Coordinates of C-alpha atoms in Angstrom, one line a residue:
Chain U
X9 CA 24.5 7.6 53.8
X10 CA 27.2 8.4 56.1
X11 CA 29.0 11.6 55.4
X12 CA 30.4 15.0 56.5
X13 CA 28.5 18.3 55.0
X14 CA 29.7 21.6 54.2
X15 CA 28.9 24.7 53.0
X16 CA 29.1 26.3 51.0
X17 CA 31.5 24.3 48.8
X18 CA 33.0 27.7 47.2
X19 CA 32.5 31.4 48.2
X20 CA 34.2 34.4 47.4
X21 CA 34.2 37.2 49.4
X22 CA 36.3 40.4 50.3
X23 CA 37.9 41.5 53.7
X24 CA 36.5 42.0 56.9
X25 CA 33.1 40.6 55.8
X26 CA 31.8 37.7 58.5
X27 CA 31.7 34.8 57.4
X28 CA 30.3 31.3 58.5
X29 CA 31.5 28.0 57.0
X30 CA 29.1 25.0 58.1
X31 CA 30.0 21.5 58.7
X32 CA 27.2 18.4 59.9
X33 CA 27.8 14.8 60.4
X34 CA 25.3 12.2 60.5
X35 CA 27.5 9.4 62.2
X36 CA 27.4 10.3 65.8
X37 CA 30.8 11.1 65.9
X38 CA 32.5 13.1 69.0
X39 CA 35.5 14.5 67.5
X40 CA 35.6 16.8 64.9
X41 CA 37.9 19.1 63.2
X42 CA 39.1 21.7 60.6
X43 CA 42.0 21.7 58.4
X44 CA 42.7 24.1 55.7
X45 CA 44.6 23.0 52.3
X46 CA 47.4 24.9 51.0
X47 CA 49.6 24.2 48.0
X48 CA 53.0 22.5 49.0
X49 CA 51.7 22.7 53.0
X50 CA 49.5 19.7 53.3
X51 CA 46.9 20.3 55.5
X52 CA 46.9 22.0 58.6
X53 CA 44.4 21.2 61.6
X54 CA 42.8 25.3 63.2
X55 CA 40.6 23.8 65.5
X56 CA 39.4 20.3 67.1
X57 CA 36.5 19.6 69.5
X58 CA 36.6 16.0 71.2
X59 CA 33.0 16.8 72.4
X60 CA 30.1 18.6 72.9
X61 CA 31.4 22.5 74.2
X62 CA 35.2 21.4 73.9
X63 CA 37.2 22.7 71.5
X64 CA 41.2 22.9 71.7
X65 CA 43.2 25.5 69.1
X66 CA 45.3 23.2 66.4
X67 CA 48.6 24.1 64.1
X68 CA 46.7 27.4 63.0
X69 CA 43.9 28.8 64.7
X70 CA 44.6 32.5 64.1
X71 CA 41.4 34.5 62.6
X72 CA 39.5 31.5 63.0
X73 CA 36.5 31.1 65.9
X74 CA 34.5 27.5 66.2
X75 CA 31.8 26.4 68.4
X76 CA 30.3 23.0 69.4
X77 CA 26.8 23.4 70.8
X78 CA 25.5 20.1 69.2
X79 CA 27.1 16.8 68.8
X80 CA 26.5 16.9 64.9
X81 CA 27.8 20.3 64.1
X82 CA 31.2 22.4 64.2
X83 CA 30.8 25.6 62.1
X84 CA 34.4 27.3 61.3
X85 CA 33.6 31.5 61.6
X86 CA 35.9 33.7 60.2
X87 CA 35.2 37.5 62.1
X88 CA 37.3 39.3 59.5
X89 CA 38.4 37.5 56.9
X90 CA 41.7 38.6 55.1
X91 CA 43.8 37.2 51.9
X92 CA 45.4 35.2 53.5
X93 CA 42.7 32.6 55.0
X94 CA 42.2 32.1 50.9
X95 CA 42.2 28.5 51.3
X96 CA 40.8 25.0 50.7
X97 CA 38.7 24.1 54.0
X98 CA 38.0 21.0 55.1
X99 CA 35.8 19.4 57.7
X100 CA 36.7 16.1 59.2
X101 CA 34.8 13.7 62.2
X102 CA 36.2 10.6 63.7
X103 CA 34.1 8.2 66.2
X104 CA 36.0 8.5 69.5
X105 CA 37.9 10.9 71.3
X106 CA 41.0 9.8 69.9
X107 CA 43.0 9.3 66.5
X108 CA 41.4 6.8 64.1
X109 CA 40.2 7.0 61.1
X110 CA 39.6 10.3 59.8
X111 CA 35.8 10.9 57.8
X112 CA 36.1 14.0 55.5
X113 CA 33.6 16.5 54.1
X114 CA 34.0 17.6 50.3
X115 CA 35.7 21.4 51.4
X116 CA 35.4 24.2 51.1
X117 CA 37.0 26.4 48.6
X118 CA 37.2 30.2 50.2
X119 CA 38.7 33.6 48.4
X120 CA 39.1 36.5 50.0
X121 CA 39.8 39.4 47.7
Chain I
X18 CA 59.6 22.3 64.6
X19 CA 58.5 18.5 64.0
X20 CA 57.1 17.9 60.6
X21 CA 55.7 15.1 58.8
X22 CA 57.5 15.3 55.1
X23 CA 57.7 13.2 51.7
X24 CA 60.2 12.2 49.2
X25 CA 59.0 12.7 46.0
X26 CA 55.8 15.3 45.2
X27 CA 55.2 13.4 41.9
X28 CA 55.2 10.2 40.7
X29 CA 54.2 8.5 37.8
X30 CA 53.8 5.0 36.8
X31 CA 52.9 2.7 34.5
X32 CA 49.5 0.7 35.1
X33 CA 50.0 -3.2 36.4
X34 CA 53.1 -2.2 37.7
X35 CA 53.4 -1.5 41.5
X36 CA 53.9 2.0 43.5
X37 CA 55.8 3.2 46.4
X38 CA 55.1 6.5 48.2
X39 CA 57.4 7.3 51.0
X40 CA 57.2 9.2 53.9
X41 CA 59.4 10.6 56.6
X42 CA 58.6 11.6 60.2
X43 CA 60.8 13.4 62.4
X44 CA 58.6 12.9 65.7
X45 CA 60.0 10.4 67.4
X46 CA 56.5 9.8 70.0
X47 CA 54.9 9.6 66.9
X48 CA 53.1 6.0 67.2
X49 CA 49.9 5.8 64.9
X50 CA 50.4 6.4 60.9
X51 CA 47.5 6.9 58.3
X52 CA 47.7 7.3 54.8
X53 CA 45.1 8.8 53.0
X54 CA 44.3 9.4 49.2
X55 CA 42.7 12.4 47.3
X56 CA 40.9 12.8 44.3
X57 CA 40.0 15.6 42.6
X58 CA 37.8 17.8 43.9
X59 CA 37.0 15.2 47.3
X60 CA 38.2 15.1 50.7
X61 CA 40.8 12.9 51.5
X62 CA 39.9 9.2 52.3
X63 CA 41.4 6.3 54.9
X64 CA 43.6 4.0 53.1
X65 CA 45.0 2.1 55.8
X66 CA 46.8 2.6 58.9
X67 CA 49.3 1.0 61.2
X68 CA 50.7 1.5 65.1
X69 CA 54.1 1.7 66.1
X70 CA 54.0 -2.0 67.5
X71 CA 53.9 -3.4 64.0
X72 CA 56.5 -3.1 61.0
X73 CA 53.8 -3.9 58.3
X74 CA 50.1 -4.2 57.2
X75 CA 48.3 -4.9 54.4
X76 CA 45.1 -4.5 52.9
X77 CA 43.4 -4.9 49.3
X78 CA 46.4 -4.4 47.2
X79 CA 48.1 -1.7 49.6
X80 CA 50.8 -2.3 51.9
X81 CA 52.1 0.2 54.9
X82 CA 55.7 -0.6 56.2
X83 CA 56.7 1.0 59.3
X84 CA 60.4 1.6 60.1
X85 CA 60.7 3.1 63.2
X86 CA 64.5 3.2 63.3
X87 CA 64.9 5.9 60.3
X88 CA 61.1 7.4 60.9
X89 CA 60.2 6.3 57.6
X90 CA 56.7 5.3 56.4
X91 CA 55.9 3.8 52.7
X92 CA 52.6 2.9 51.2
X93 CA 52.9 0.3 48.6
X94 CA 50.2 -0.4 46.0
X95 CA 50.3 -3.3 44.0
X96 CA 49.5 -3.9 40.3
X97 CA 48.4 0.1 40.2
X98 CA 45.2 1.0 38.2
X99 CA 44.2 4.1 36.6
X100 CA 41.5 4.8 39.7
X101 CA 44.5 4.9 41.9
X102 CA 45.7 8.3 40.4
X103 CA 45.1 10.9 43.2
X104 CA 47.4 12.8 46.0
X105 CA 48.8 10.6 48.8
X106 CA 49.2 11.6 52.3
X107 CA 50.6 10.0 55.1
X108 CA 49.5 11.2 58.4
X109 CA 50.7 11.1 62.6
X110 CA 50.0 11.2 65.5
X111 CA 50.9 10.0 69.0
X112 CA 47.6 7.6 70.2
X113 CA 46.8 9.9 73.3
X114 CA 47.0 13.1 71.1
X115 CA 44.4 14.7 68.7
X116 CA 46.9 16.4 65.9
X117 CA 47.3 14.1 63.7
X118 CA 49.9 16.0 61.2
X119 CA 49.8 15.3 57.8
X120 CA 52.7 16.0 55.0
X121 CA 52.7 17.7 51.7
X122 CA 51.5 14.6 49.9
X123 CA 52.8 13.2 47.1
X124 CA 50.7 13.0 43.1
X125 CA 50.6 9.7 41.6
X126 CA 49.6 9.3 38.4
X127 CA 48.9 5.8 36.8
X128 CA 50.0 6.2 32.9
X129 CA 47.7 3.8 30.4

């Protein structure tokens, strides 16, 4: 089945403690991407990578790191997390290096207390 | 700075009878348009789309209409069921671009 994976799906944690949010696809997509959810915002885009060892900062990339080393994966790594990245994450993948159709994970509901 | 916005956060209808959710662009380049529905508790998923060079499109029982003149976007579903009830959200882009920008969305909830 075709689909975008994340994890974990809900974590609460507490300032300044690393933390790693996964995201797979299993569609041989080259772009991927991470929005985060907020009430009344919609959602923003942090980071994008068109392809393998690209990435480009989006709307809101502050306190947010990503890397691309594989095709299938673009983890979202939060050095020091603080109250305000509490947040609905989500993971998205599209076939080609531009817009199109947008294939989203599940999210990713983070606290930070 | 440019935003992508909607009309109305809620909206509630009755079932049969048809919706419109609006949307509002203010980017001008803007030339690709998504919409995208949410359940509760999933990701958003592709409704339909359209590119600037067309005014309308339709799909099974949606419709997007495109008016570039006023930058306004509107996603009509016709003879709404109660599996339609989720959060709306139009989204855009300019084709050569990579931020797609997506509004506040808009609830729609389908009344028995």
């Amino acid at each position: 089945e075709a689909q975008v994976t994340q994890n974990p799906r809900y974590l609460i944690t507490v300032t300044g403690k690393k933390l790693t949010v996964t995201c797979s696809q299993n569609m041989n997509h080259e772009y991927m991407s991470w929005y985060r959810q907020d009430p009344g915002l919609g959602l923003r885009q942090i980071y994008y990578s068109m392809n393998v060892e690209v990435t480009d900062k989006g709307d809101v990339p502050e306190g947010y790191k990503v890397s691309r080393k594989e095709k299938r994966n673009f983890p979202l790594i939060l050095e020091s997390p603080s109250p305000n990245q509490t947040s609905l994450y989500f993971c998205a993948s599209s076939f080609g290096a531009g817009p199109g159709e947008l294939f989203f994970g599940e999210g990713s509901r983070l606290t930070v207390l | 700075g440019e935003s992508v916005g909607l009309h109305l956060p809620t909206l509630s209808v009755q079932e049969g009878d048809n919706s419109i959710i609006n949307c509002a662009y203010s980017n001008s380049a803007s030339d690709y348009f998504i919409w995208y529905k949410q359940e509760s508790g999933k990701g958003p998923q592709f409704i339909i789309d359209i590119r600037s060079n067309m005014d309308k499109r339709q799909g099974q029982r949606v419709t997007v209409l495109l008016n570039k003149t006023v930058k306004h976007l509107s996603l009509q579903i016709a003879a709404t069921q109660p599996g339609d009830s989720a959060v709306y959200f139009c989204a855009e882009t300019v084709w050569a671009r990579n931020d797609m920008r997506f509004g506040a969305g808009t609830r729609l909830t389908v009344k028995p």
